[in-house]
Structure formats: C-alpha cells, structure tokens
PDB file of C-alpha atoms in Angstrom:
ATOM      1  CA  MET A1435      78.231 249.474  15.906  1.00  0.00           C
ATOM      2  CA  ALA A1436      79.854 249.615  19.335  1.00  0.00           C
ATOM      3  CA  THR A1437      81.974 246.653  20.339  1.00  0.00           C
ATOM      4  CA  GLN A1438      82.032 245.177  23.803  1.00  0.00           C
ATOM      5  CA  TYR A1439      85.329 245.499  25.657  1.00  0.00           C
ATOM      6  CA  ILE A1440      86.455 242.308  27.423  1.00  0.00           C
ATOM      7  CA  LEU A1441      88.899 242.541  30.271  1.00  0.00           C
ATOM      8  CA  PRO A1442      92.200 240.731  29.525  1.00  0.00           C
ATOM      9  CA  HIS A1443      91.853 238.236  32.388  1.00  0.00           C
ATOM     10  CA  LEU A1444      88.403 237.193  31.098  1.00  0.00           C
ATOM     11  CA  ARG A1445      89.341 236.733  27.433  1.00  0.00           C
ATOM     12  CA  GLN A1446      90.951 233.288  27.853  1.00  0.00           C
ATOM     13  CA  LYS A1447      87.982 231.993  29.861  1.00  0.00           C
ATOM     14  CA  GLN A1448      85.594 233.027  27.103  1.00  0.00           C
ATOM     15  CA  ILE A1449      87.672 231.161  24.529  1.00  0.00           C
ATOM     16  CA  THR A1450      88.145 227.940  26.500  1.00  0.00           C
ATOM     17  CA  ALA A1451      84.633 227.657  27.947  1.00  0.00           C
ATOM     18  CA  PRO A1452      82.995 226.221  24.781  1.00  0.00           C
ATOM     19  CA  LYS A1453      85.810 223.672  24.390  1.00  0.00           C
ATOM     20  CA  GLU A1454      85.376 222.503  27.969  1.00  0.00           C
ATOM     21  CA  SER A1455      81.639 222.129  27.448  1.00  0.00           C
ATOM     22  CA  ALA A1456      82.151 220.147  24.242  1.00  0.00           C
ATOM     23  CA  SER A1457      84.659 217.872  25.958  1.00  0.00           C
ATOM     24  CA  THR A1458      82.231 217.217  28.786  1.00  0.00           C
ATOM     25  CA  SER A1459      79.400 216.375  26.407  1.00  0.00           C
ATOM     26  CA  ARG A1460      81.638 213.973  24.474  1.00  0.00           C
ATOM     27  CA  GLY A1461      82.588 212.253  27.717  1.00  0.00           C
ATOM     28  CA  ASP A1462      78.950 211.884  28.748  1.00  0.00           C
ATOM     29  CA  GLU A1463      78.044 210.522  25.326  1.00  0.00           C
ATOM     30  CA  HIS A1464      80.920 208.018  25.458  1.00  0.00           C
ATOM     31  CA  LYS A1465      79.917 206.889  28.927  1.00  0.00           C
ATOM     32  CA  THR A1466      76.428 205.951  27.740  1.00  0.00           C
ATOM     33  CA  ASN A1467      77.982 203.161  25.660  1.00  0.00           C
ATOM     34  CA  PHE A1468      79.299 201.425  28.776  1.00  0.00           C
ATOM     35  CA  LEU A1469      77.394 198.547  30.344  1.00  0.00           C
ATOM     36  CA  LYS A1470      76.934 197.159  33.836  1.00  0.00           C
ATOM     37  CA  TYR A1471      77.735 193.562  34.682  1.00  0.00           C
ATOM     38  CA  ASN A1472      74.121 192.838  35.608  1.00  0.00           C
ATOM     39  CA  GLU A1473      72.895 194.258  32.271  1.00  0.00           C
ATOM     40  CA  ILE A1474      75.148 191.860  30.365  1.00  0.00           C
ATOM     41  CA  PHE A1475      74.138 188.930  32.581  1.00  0.00           C
ATOM     42  CA  THR A1476      70.428 189.732  32.202  1.00  0.00           C
ATOM     43  CA  TYR A1477      70.785 189.918  28.413  1.00  0.00           C
ATOM     44  CA  PHE A1478      72.253 186.409  28.200  1.00  0.00           C
ATOM     45  CA  TRP A1479      70.192 184.747  30.940  1.00  0.00           C
ATOM     46  CA  GLY A1480      66.992 186.794  31.106  1.00  0.00           C
ATOM     47  CA  LYS A1481      67.360 187.329  34.850  1.00  0.00           C
ATOM     48  CA  SER A1482      69.446 189.195  37.404  1.00  0.00           C
ATOM     49  CA  PRO A1483      72.758 187.595  38.448  1.00  0.00           C
ATOM     50  CA  GLY A1484      71.797 187.740  42.122  1.00  0.00           C
ATOM     51  CA  GLU A1485      74.653 186.400  44.233  1.00  0.00           C
ATOM     52  CA  ALA A1486      76.592 185.020  41.263  1.00  0.00           C
ATOM     53  CA  LYS A1487      80.319 185.756  41.068  1.00  0.00           C
ATOM     54  CA  HIS A1488      81.094 189.032  39.318  1.00  0.00           C
ATOM     55  CA  ASN A1489      84.723 188.221  38.477  1.00  0.00           C
ATOM     56  CA  THR A1490      84.346 185.236  36.150  1.00  0.00           C
ATOM     57  CA  THR A1491      85.795 185.482  32.647  1.00  0.00           C
ATOM     58  CA  LEU A1492      83.973 182.732  30.734  1.00  0.00           C
ATOM     59  CA  HIS A1493      80.179 182.712  30.559  1.00  0.00           C
ATOM     60  CA  SER A1494      77.461 180.621  28.928  1.00  0.00           C
ATOM     61  CA  SER A1495      73.884 181.730  28.212  1.00  0.00           C
ATOM     62  CA  ALA A1496      70.308 180.491  28.431  1.00  0.00           C
ATOM     63  CA  GLU A1497      70.408 179.650  24.715  1.00  0.00           C
ATOM     64  CA  ASN A1498      73.832 178.018  24.957  1.00  0.00           C
ATOM     65  CA  PRO A1499      74.173 176.708  28.546  1.00  0.00           C
ATOM     66  CA  TYR A1500      76.993 174.280  27.736  1.00  0.00           C
ATOM     67  CA  GLY A1501      79.089 176.462  25.451  1.00  0.00           C
ATOM     68  CA  LEU A1502      80.903 179.766  25.447  1.00  0.00           C
ATOM     69  CA  ALA A1503      78.612 182.751  24.816  1.00  0.00           C
ATOM     70  CA  CYS A1504      80.411 185.672  26.432  1.00  0.00           C
ATOM     71  CA  VAL A1505      83.882 186.619  27.693  1.00  0.00           C
ATOM     72  CA  LEU A1506      84.429 189.413  30.218  1.00  0.00           C
ATOM     73  CA  LEU A1507      87.942 190.852  30.316  1.00  0.00           C
ATOM     74  CA  PHE A1508      88.495 192.495  33.687  1.00  0.00           C
ATOM     75  CA  GLN A1509      90.937 195.375  33.909  1.00  0.00           C
ATOM     76  CA  GLY A1510      94.469 194.217  34.716  1.00  0.00           C
ATOM     77  CA  ALA A1511      93.592 190.514  34.685  1.00  0.00           C
ATOM     78  CA  ASN A1512      94.777 189.722  31.150  1.00  0.00           C
ATOM     79  CA  PRO A1513      97.686 192.000  30.178  1.00  0.00           C
ATOM     80  CA  ARG A1514      98.582 189.808  27.178  1.00  0.00           C
ATOM     81  CA  PHE A1515      95.220 190.187  25.476  1.00  0.00           C
ATOM     82  CA  GLY A1516      96.073 193.518  23.881  1.00  0.00           C
ATOM     83  CA  THR A1517      99.239 192.235  22.195  1.00  0.00           C
ATOM     84  CA  GLY A1518      98.475 188.564  21.563  1.00  0.00           C
ATOM     85  CA  GLY A1519      94.822 187.926  22.342  1.00  0.00           C
ATOM     86  CA  ILE A1520      95.841 185.701  25.273  1.00  0.00           C
ATOM     87  CA  VAL A1521      93.412 185.093  28.147  1.00  0.00           C
ATOM     88  CA  LEU A1522      94.242 183.096  31.310  1.00  0.00           C
ATOM     89  CA  VAL A1523      91.347 181.298  33.001  1.00  0.00           C
ATOM     90  CA  LYS A1524      90.655 178.640  35.623  1.00  0.00           C
ATOM     91  CA  SER A1525      86.870 178.948  36.001  1.00  0.00           C
ATOM     92  CA  ASN A1526      84.208 177.396  33.754  1.00  0.00           C
ATOM     93  CA  LEU A1527      86.781 175.556  31.639  1.00  0.00           C
ATOM     94  CA  ASP A1528      84.033 173.158  30.567  1.00  0.00           C
ATOM     95  CA  LEU A1529      82.633 175.952  28.366  1.00  0.00           C
ATOM     96  CA  LEU A1530      85.736 175.971  26.151  1.00  0.00           C
ATOM     97  CA  PRO A1531      85.614 174.193  22.771  1.00  0.00           C
ATOM     98  CA  ALA A1532      87.271 170.827  22.219  1.00  0.00           C
ATOM     99  CA  ILE A1533      90.959 170.675  21.331  1.00  0.00           C
ATOM    100  CA  LYS A1534      93.337 168.128  19.864  1.00  0.00           C
ATOM    101  CA  ILE A1535      96.378 167.037  21.846  1.00  0.00           C
ATOM    102  CA  SER A1536      99.795 168.101  20.571  1.00  0.00           C
ATOM    103  CA  SER A1537     102.162 166.569  23.108  1.00  0.00           C
ATOM    104  CA  ALA A1538     105.953 166.763  22.974  1.00  0.00           C
ATOM    105  CA  ALA A1539     106.165 163.110  21.959  1.00  0.00           C
ATOM    106  CA  CYS A1540     104.460 163.665  18.624  1.00  0.00           C
ATOM    107  CA  LYS A1541     105.371 167.227  17.654  1.00  0.00           C
ATOM    108  CA  ASP A1542     107.198 165.919  14.558  1.00  0.00           C
ATOM    109  CA  ASP A1543     104.038 164.262  13.223  1.00  0.00           C
ATOM    110  CA  LYS A1544     101.003 166.174  14.460  1.00  0.00           C
ATOM    111  CA  SER A1545      98.556 164.424  12.139  1.00  0.00           C
ATOM    112  CA  ASP A1546      99.318 160.983  13.602  1.00  0.00           C
ATOM    113  CA  CYS A1547      99.137 162.407  17.101  1.00  0.00           C
ATOM    114  CA  GLU A1548      95.731 163.964  16.504  1.00  0.00           C
ATOM    115  CA  ASP A1549      94.344 160.835  14.855  1.00  0.00           C
ATOM    116  CA  GLU A1550      95.518 158.646  17.736  1.00  0.00           C
ATOM    117  CA  ASN A1551      94.296 160.824  20.569  1.00  0.00           C
ATOM    118  CA  GLY A1552      91.264 162.469  19.026  1.00  0.00           C
ATOM    119  CA  PRO A1553      89.667 165.638  20.355  1.00  0.00           C
ATOM    120  CA  ILE A1554      89.785 166.493  24.041  1.00  0.00           C
ATOM    121  CA  GLU A1555      86.414 167.769  25.204  1.00  0.00           C
ATOM    122  CA  SER A1556      86.689 170.736  27.549  1.00  0.00           C
ATOM    123  CA  SER A1557      83.580 169.449  29.323  1.00  0.00           C
ATOM    124  CA  ASP A1558      85.760 166.634  30.687  1.00  0.00           C
ATOM    125  CA  LEU A1559      87.972 169.127  32.520  1.00  0.00           C
ATOM    126  CA  PRO A1560      87.692 169.426  36.317  1.00  0.00           C
ATOM    127  CA  LYS A1561      85.537 172.172  37.798  1.00  0.00           C
ATOM    128  CA  GLU A1562      87.140 175.020  39.728  1.00  0.00           C
ATOM    129  CA  GLY A1563      87.525 174.279  43.416  1.00  0.00           C
ATOM    130  CA  THR A1564      88.458 170.605  42.948  1.00  0.00           C
ATOM    131  CA  PRO A1565      92.220 170.103  43.523  1.00  0.00           C
ATOM    132  CA  GLN A1566      93.717 167.571  41.124  1.00  0.00           C
ATOM    133  CA  ALA A1567      96.651 165.205  41.460  1.00  0.00           C
ATOM    134  CA  ASP A1568      99.734 165.759  39.308  1.00  0.00           C
ATOM    135  CA  THR A1569      98.989 162.965  36.802  1.00  0.00           C
ATOM    136  CA  SER A1570      99.613 164.936  33.596  1.00  0.00           C
ATOM    137  CA  PRO A1571     103.077 166.527  33.564  1.00  0.00           C
ATOM    138  CA  SER A1572     102.788 167.515  29.898  1.00  0.00           C
ATOM    139  CA  PRO A1573     100.158 170.144  29.045  1.00  0.00           C
ATOM    140  CA  ALA A1574      97.482 169.405  26.446  1.00  0.00           C
ATOM    141  CA  GLU A1575      97.764 171.906  23.628  1.00  0.00           C
ATOM    142  CA  GLY A1576      96.271 172.347  20.188  1.00  0.00           C
ATOM    143  CA  LEU A1577      93.959 174.137  17.829  1.00  0.00           C
ATOM    144  CA  ALA A1578      90.336 174.554  18.829  1.00  0.00           C
ATOM    145  CA  VAL A1579      87.735 172.656  16.820  1.00  0.00           C
ATOM    146  CA  ASP A1580      85.053 174.623  15.005  1.00  0.00           C
ATOM    147  CA  HIS A1581      82.639 176.388  17.339  1.00  0.00           C
ATOM    148  CA  SER A1582      80.186 179.273  17.399  1.00  0.00           C
ATOM    149  CA  PRO A1583      81.512 182.828  17.782  1.00  0.00           C
ATOM    150  CA  PHE A1584      80.966 184.597  21.106  1.00  0.00           C
ATOM    151  CA  THR A1585      80.901 188.166  22.372  1.00  0.00           C
ATOM    152  CA  VAL A1586      83.774 189.820  24.229  1.00  0.00           C
ATOM    153  CA  PHE A1587      83.430 192.770  26.599  1.00  0.00           C
ATOM    154  CA  THR A1588      86.350 194.605  28.181  1.00  0.00           C
ATOM    155  CA  GLN A1589      86.297 196.490  31.486  1.00  0.00           C
ATOM    156  CA  ILE A1590      87.324 200.103  30.855  1.00  0.00           C
ATOM    157  CA  HIS A1591      87.717 200.992  34.527  1.00  0.00           C
ATOM    158  CA  ARG A1592      87.299 199.168  37.819  1.00  0.00           C
ATOM    159  CA  SER A1593      83.787 199.285  39.261  1.00  0.00           C
ATOM    160  CA  GLU A1594      81.752 196.792  41.269  1.00  0.00           C
ATOM    161  CA  LEU A1595      78.306 197.811  40.036  1.00  0.00           C
ATOM    162  CA  GLY A1596      78.779 200.819  37.733  1.00  0.00           C
ATOM    163  CA  ARG A1597      78.964 201.120  33.947  1.00  0.00           C
ATOM    164  CA  CYS A1598      82.428 199.895  33.054  1.00  0.00           C
ATOM    165  CA  PHE A1599      82.145 197.250  30.302  1.00  0.00           C
ATOM    166  CA  LYS A1600      82.373 197.889  26.572  1.00  0.00           C
ATOM    167  CA  PHE A1601      81.620 195.515  23.684  1.00  0.00           C
ATOM    168  CA  ILE A1602      84.725 194.995  21.528  1.00  0.00           C
ATOM    169  CA  GLY A1603      83.560 192.356  19.065  1.00  0.00           C
ATOM    170  CA  TRP A1604      82.760 188.765  18.156  1.00  0.00           C
ATOM    171  CA  TYR A1605      85.600 186.305  18.704  1.00  0.00           C
ATOM    172  CA  LYS A1606      86.549 182.632  18.409  1.00  0.00           C
ATOM    173  CA  VAL A1607      89.137 180.500  20.216  1.00  0.00           C
ATOM    174  CA  SER A1608      92.027 179.764  17.868  1.00  0.00           C
ATOM    175  CA  ARG A1609      94.237 177.776  20.237  1.00  0.00           C
ATOM    176  CA  LEU A1610      94.175 176.277  23.729  1.00  0.00           C
ATOM    177  CA  GLU A1611      96.802 175.143  26.188  1.00  0.00           C
ATOM    178  CA  LEU A1612      95.706 173.263  29.300  1.00  0.00           C
ATOM    179  CA  LEU A1613      98.034 173.467  32.296  1.00  0.00           C
ATOM    180  CA  ALA A1614      97.636 170.718  34.876  1.00  0.00           C
ATOM    181  CA  PRO A1615      97.839 171.497  38.621  1.00  0.00           C
ATOM    182  CA  ARG A1616     101.275 171.648  40.254  1.00  0.00           C
ATOM    183  CA  THR A1617     103.235 171.362  37.009  1.00  0.00           C
ATOM    184  CA  GLU A1618     106.282 173.285  35.794  1.00  0.00           C
ATOM    185  CA  GLY A1619     104.264 174.808  32.971  1.00  0.00           C
ATOM    186  CA  LEU A1620     101.697 176.175  35.400  1.00  0.00           C
ATOM    187  CA  VAL A1621     104.408 177.557  37.698  1.00  0.00           C
ATOM    188  CA  ARG A1622     106.035 179.379  34.776  1.00  0.00           C
ATOM    189  CA  MET A1623     102.715 180.865  33.716  1.00  0.00           C
ATOM    190  CA  LEU A1624     101.874 182.054  37.230  1.00  0.00           C
ATOM    191  CA  ASN A1625     105.358 183.525  37.736  1.00  0.00           C
ATOM    192  CA  ALA A1626     105.062 185.464  34.492  1.00  0.00           C
ATOM    193  CA  ASN A1627     101.758 187.054  35.463  1.00  0.00           C
ATOM    194  CA  TRP A1628     101.475 187.320  39.247  1.00  0.00           C
ATOM    195  CA  THR A1629     103.647 187.716  42.316  1.00  0.00           C
ATOM    196  CA  ILE A1630     104.052 184.850  44.754  1.00  0.00           C
ATOM    197  CA  GLY A1631     101.577 184.904  47.626  1.00  0.00           C
ATOM    198  CA  LYS A1632      98.643 183.023  49.103  1.00  0.00           C
ATOM    199  CA  ALA A1633      96.508 183.444  45.982  1.00  0.00           C
ATOM    200  CA  TRP A1634      99.455 182.296  43.848  1.00  0.00           C
ATOM    201  CA  GLU A1635      99.878 179.140  45.942  1.00  0.00           C
ATOM    202  CA  GLU A1636      96.147 178.374  45.799  1.00  0.00           C
ATOM    203  CA  SER A1637      96.210 178.778  42.023  1.00  0.00           C
ATOM    204  CA  LEU A1638      98.663 175.861  41.795  1.00  0.00           C
ATOM    205  CA  LEU A1639      95.889 173.506  42.912  1.00  0.00           C
ATOM    206  CA  HIS A1640      93.709 174.165  39.872  1.00  0.00           C
ATOM    207  CA  GLN A1641      93.688 173.364  36.196  1.00  0.00           C
ATOM    208  CA  TRP A1642      94.313 176.458  34.064  1.00  0.00           C
ATOM    209  CA  ALA A1643      93.827 177.259  30.406  1.00  0.00           C
ATOM    210  CA  VAL A1644      95.825 179.630  28.228  1.00  0.00           C
ATOM    211  CA  VAL A1645      93.314 180.702  25.584  1.00  0.00           C
ATOM    212  CA  LYS A1646      94.201 182.560  22.394  1.00  0.00           C
ATOM    213  CA  LEU A1647      91.282 184.574  21.037  1.00  0.00           C
ATOM    214  CA  GLU A1648      90.964 185.910  17.508  1.00  0.00           C
ATOM    215  CA  LYS A1649      88.335 188.274  16.162  1.00  0.00           C
ATOM    216  CA  ASP A1650      85.838 186.508  13.885  1.00  0.00           C
ATOM    217  CA  ASP A1651      85.710 188.713  10.787  1.00  0.00           C
ATOM    218  CA  GLN A1652      82.740 186.891   9.286  1.00  0.00           C
ATOM    219  CA  ALA A1653      80.715 187.168  12.485  1.00  0.00           C
ATOM    220  CA  MET A1654      81.629 190.855  12.724  1.00  0.00           C
ATOM    221  CA  LYS A1655      80.073 191.370   9.274  1.00  0.00           C
ATOM    222  CA  GLU A1656      76.979 189.229   9.843  1.00  0.00           C
ATOM    223  CA  LYS A1657      76.258 190.071  13.474  1.00  0.00           C
ATOM    224  CA  SER A1658      75.819 193.440  15.086  1.00  0.00           C
ATOM    225  CA  GLU A1659      76.574 194.583  18.605  1.00  0.00           C
ATOM    226  CA  PRO A1660      74.119 192.960  21.066  1.00  0.00           C
ATOM    227  CA  LYS A1661      71.181 195.223  21.890  1.00  0.00           C
ATOM    228  CA  ILE A1662      71.561 195.168  25.662  1.00  0.00           C
ATOM    229  CA  GLU A1663      68.940 197.120  27.590  1.00  0.00           C
ATOM    230  CA  ARG A1664      70.031 199.569  30.230  1.00  0.00           C
ATOM    231  CA  ILE A1665      68.854 198.865  33.776  1.00  0.00           C
ATOM    232  CA  GLU A1666      68.733 201.869  36.051  1.00  0.00           C
ATOM    233  CA  ASP A1667      69.280 201.562  39.804  1.00  0.00           C
ATOM    234  CA  ASP A1668      65.632 202.118  40.709  1.00  0.00           C
ATOM    235  CA  GLU A1669      64.617 199.290  38.330  1.00  0.00           C
ATOM    236  CA  GLU A1670      66.945 196.955  40.204  1.00  0.00           C
ATOM    237  CA  GLY A1671      65.280 197.695  43.491  1.00  0.00           C
ATOM    238  CA  GLY A1672      68.164 199.907  44.578  1.00  0.00           C
ATOM    239  CA  LYS A1673      67.813 203.168  46.471  1.00  0.00           C
ATOM    240  CA  ASN A1674      68.168 206.489  44.745  1.00  0.00           C
ATOM    241  CA  PHE A1675      70.200 209.404  46.107  1.00  0.00           C
ATOM    242  CA  ASN A1676      67.292 211.040  47.969  1.00  0.00           C
ATOM    243  CA  GLU A1677      66.340 207.768  49.651  1.00  0.00           C
ATOM    244  CA  LEU A1678      69.912 207.173  50.796  1.00  0.00           C
ATOM    245  CA  LEU A1679      70.184 210.759  52.063  1.00  0.00           C
ATOM    246  CA  THR A1680      66.952 210.425  54.049  1.00  0.00           C
ATOM    247  CA  GLU A1681      68.149 207.150  55.555  1.00  0.00           C
ATOM    248  CA  MET A1682      71.454 208.741  56.616  1.00  0.00           C
ATOM    249  CA  ARG A1683      69.637 211.636  58.284  1.00  0.00           C
ATOM    250  CA  LEU A1684      67.402 209.271  60.244  1.00  0.00           C
ATOM    251  CA  LYS A1685      70.436 207.337  61.481  1.00  0.00           C
ATOM    252  CA  ASP A1686      72.146 210.566  62.547  1.00  0.00           C
ATOM    253  CA  GLY A1687      68.998 211.811  64.296  1.00  0.00           C
ATOM    254  CA  SER A1688      68.876 214.892  62.056  1.00  0.00           C
ATOM    255  CA  THR A1689      65.866 216.189  60.160  1.00  0.00           C
TER     256      THR A1689
END
C-alpha cells in the first residue's frame, strides 16, 4: 500500500495539532467549573445581588442571616491564606463566631481569664463605616466557639462579572484576633500587608479581624460541593453579543 509523503515543514504541525486541541478542550472543561459572583449570591439568598458590594469577604445566607455561610477569597487580598489559612477582614464582622478573650494580663492562666470574661459575641462588634475611639489598646484574641461549617470560594483570576470563583471546601474558624481602631497591633498588620496611602489611613479607623480558617474534615465527608446553578447573561437580562453589536452600529450611524 502506498504511503503518503509529508513535507518536512508540515510534519511537526501534524504531530502537535492533536495535543493543542486536547489542551484547549481541557481548558474549556476546567473553566466550566468556575462560578460567577451573582451565581453564588443567588444560591445563598435566592435572588440577584443587585447593587450589593461585590468585594466583601464574609457572607451570610437566607437560611443563616446572622451567621457565617460563605467566604469569598479575592485574588491578592489574602496572601497568607495559602500558607496559614489567615484571612483579614473589616466588613460583616458580626457574622463571625464568638471568641474568648486571651489578653496579655492573663496569658499565664487562660482558664481563669476565659471564665472571668466569658465569650465575646462578634455580633457586638461595630459595623464597617463607624469609626471607633481608641478605648481598647489590647486586642481580643482567642479560640472560636463551636459553630457551623461554611463554604469557601477562591477567585482564580480577576473579573468583575465573569466566571472566576472556585469552591475549595468547607471550613471553620479556629482562631480570631480582633484589632481595635488606631492601635499598634492594627498598624503592624496593615504595614505587613499593604503600602501606606489613603486607603491605608482610612483602614485605621475601623475594627479589623485576623481570622484563621481550617478545613472541616468531617463536613468535607458529610457535605458535597454546593449545587450552584449557572446563570447565563441573557437570563440576567444582559445583552448578548449580537445585541451589543447592533447597538454600536446604530450609535456610529452604520448599517
């Protein structure tokens, strides 16, 4: 049987073409696992986020409006999460579980300290946007009391409305440290994570929390990944490509 002769400059293309196609298909398949912010919000609240902030880390849900149900880790915002599970937050601190104080004055006898002070409810913390006086120079710190596990999603790449979030597991808060406004502890934390500027100075006016997250192995066994429905652009009332193209032509006066 006669064999087909392939020119030398075409041989490499024939070999690499299938690999390129396979790589593309794997990328497309991987991308389908990503979620949009509004899909996650709709899953937990049963409605579109509307004008709600899209850069908040801690979130509640319709079933658990006063507790932590979901954590969104935005790209570049929490560099210490990968190595130590540390998340820095100043919004929705009232959703965090209660903690027990472990102040410097009673580090040698933590049991007496915890019995005397009792748990500190995170719901008693000030809301974001309300500057507080420097009345607590020592940060409140301690283990988190028992609470329900919550989902954590990480942002794979920056995108305002596109598919960029991926579910990474069920977690619990293992430890909390509350940093009061305008304190040395807060200044050290801000210096270690951000450069000095207007946003840095404004951050000094707010209460912050250093939250250590740990994966909940039991919840990972008992619970599965949330079944979050995909919402396409046309379902959201958005315009598809053809509609946008037609609108651009009308504005330009072209046909």
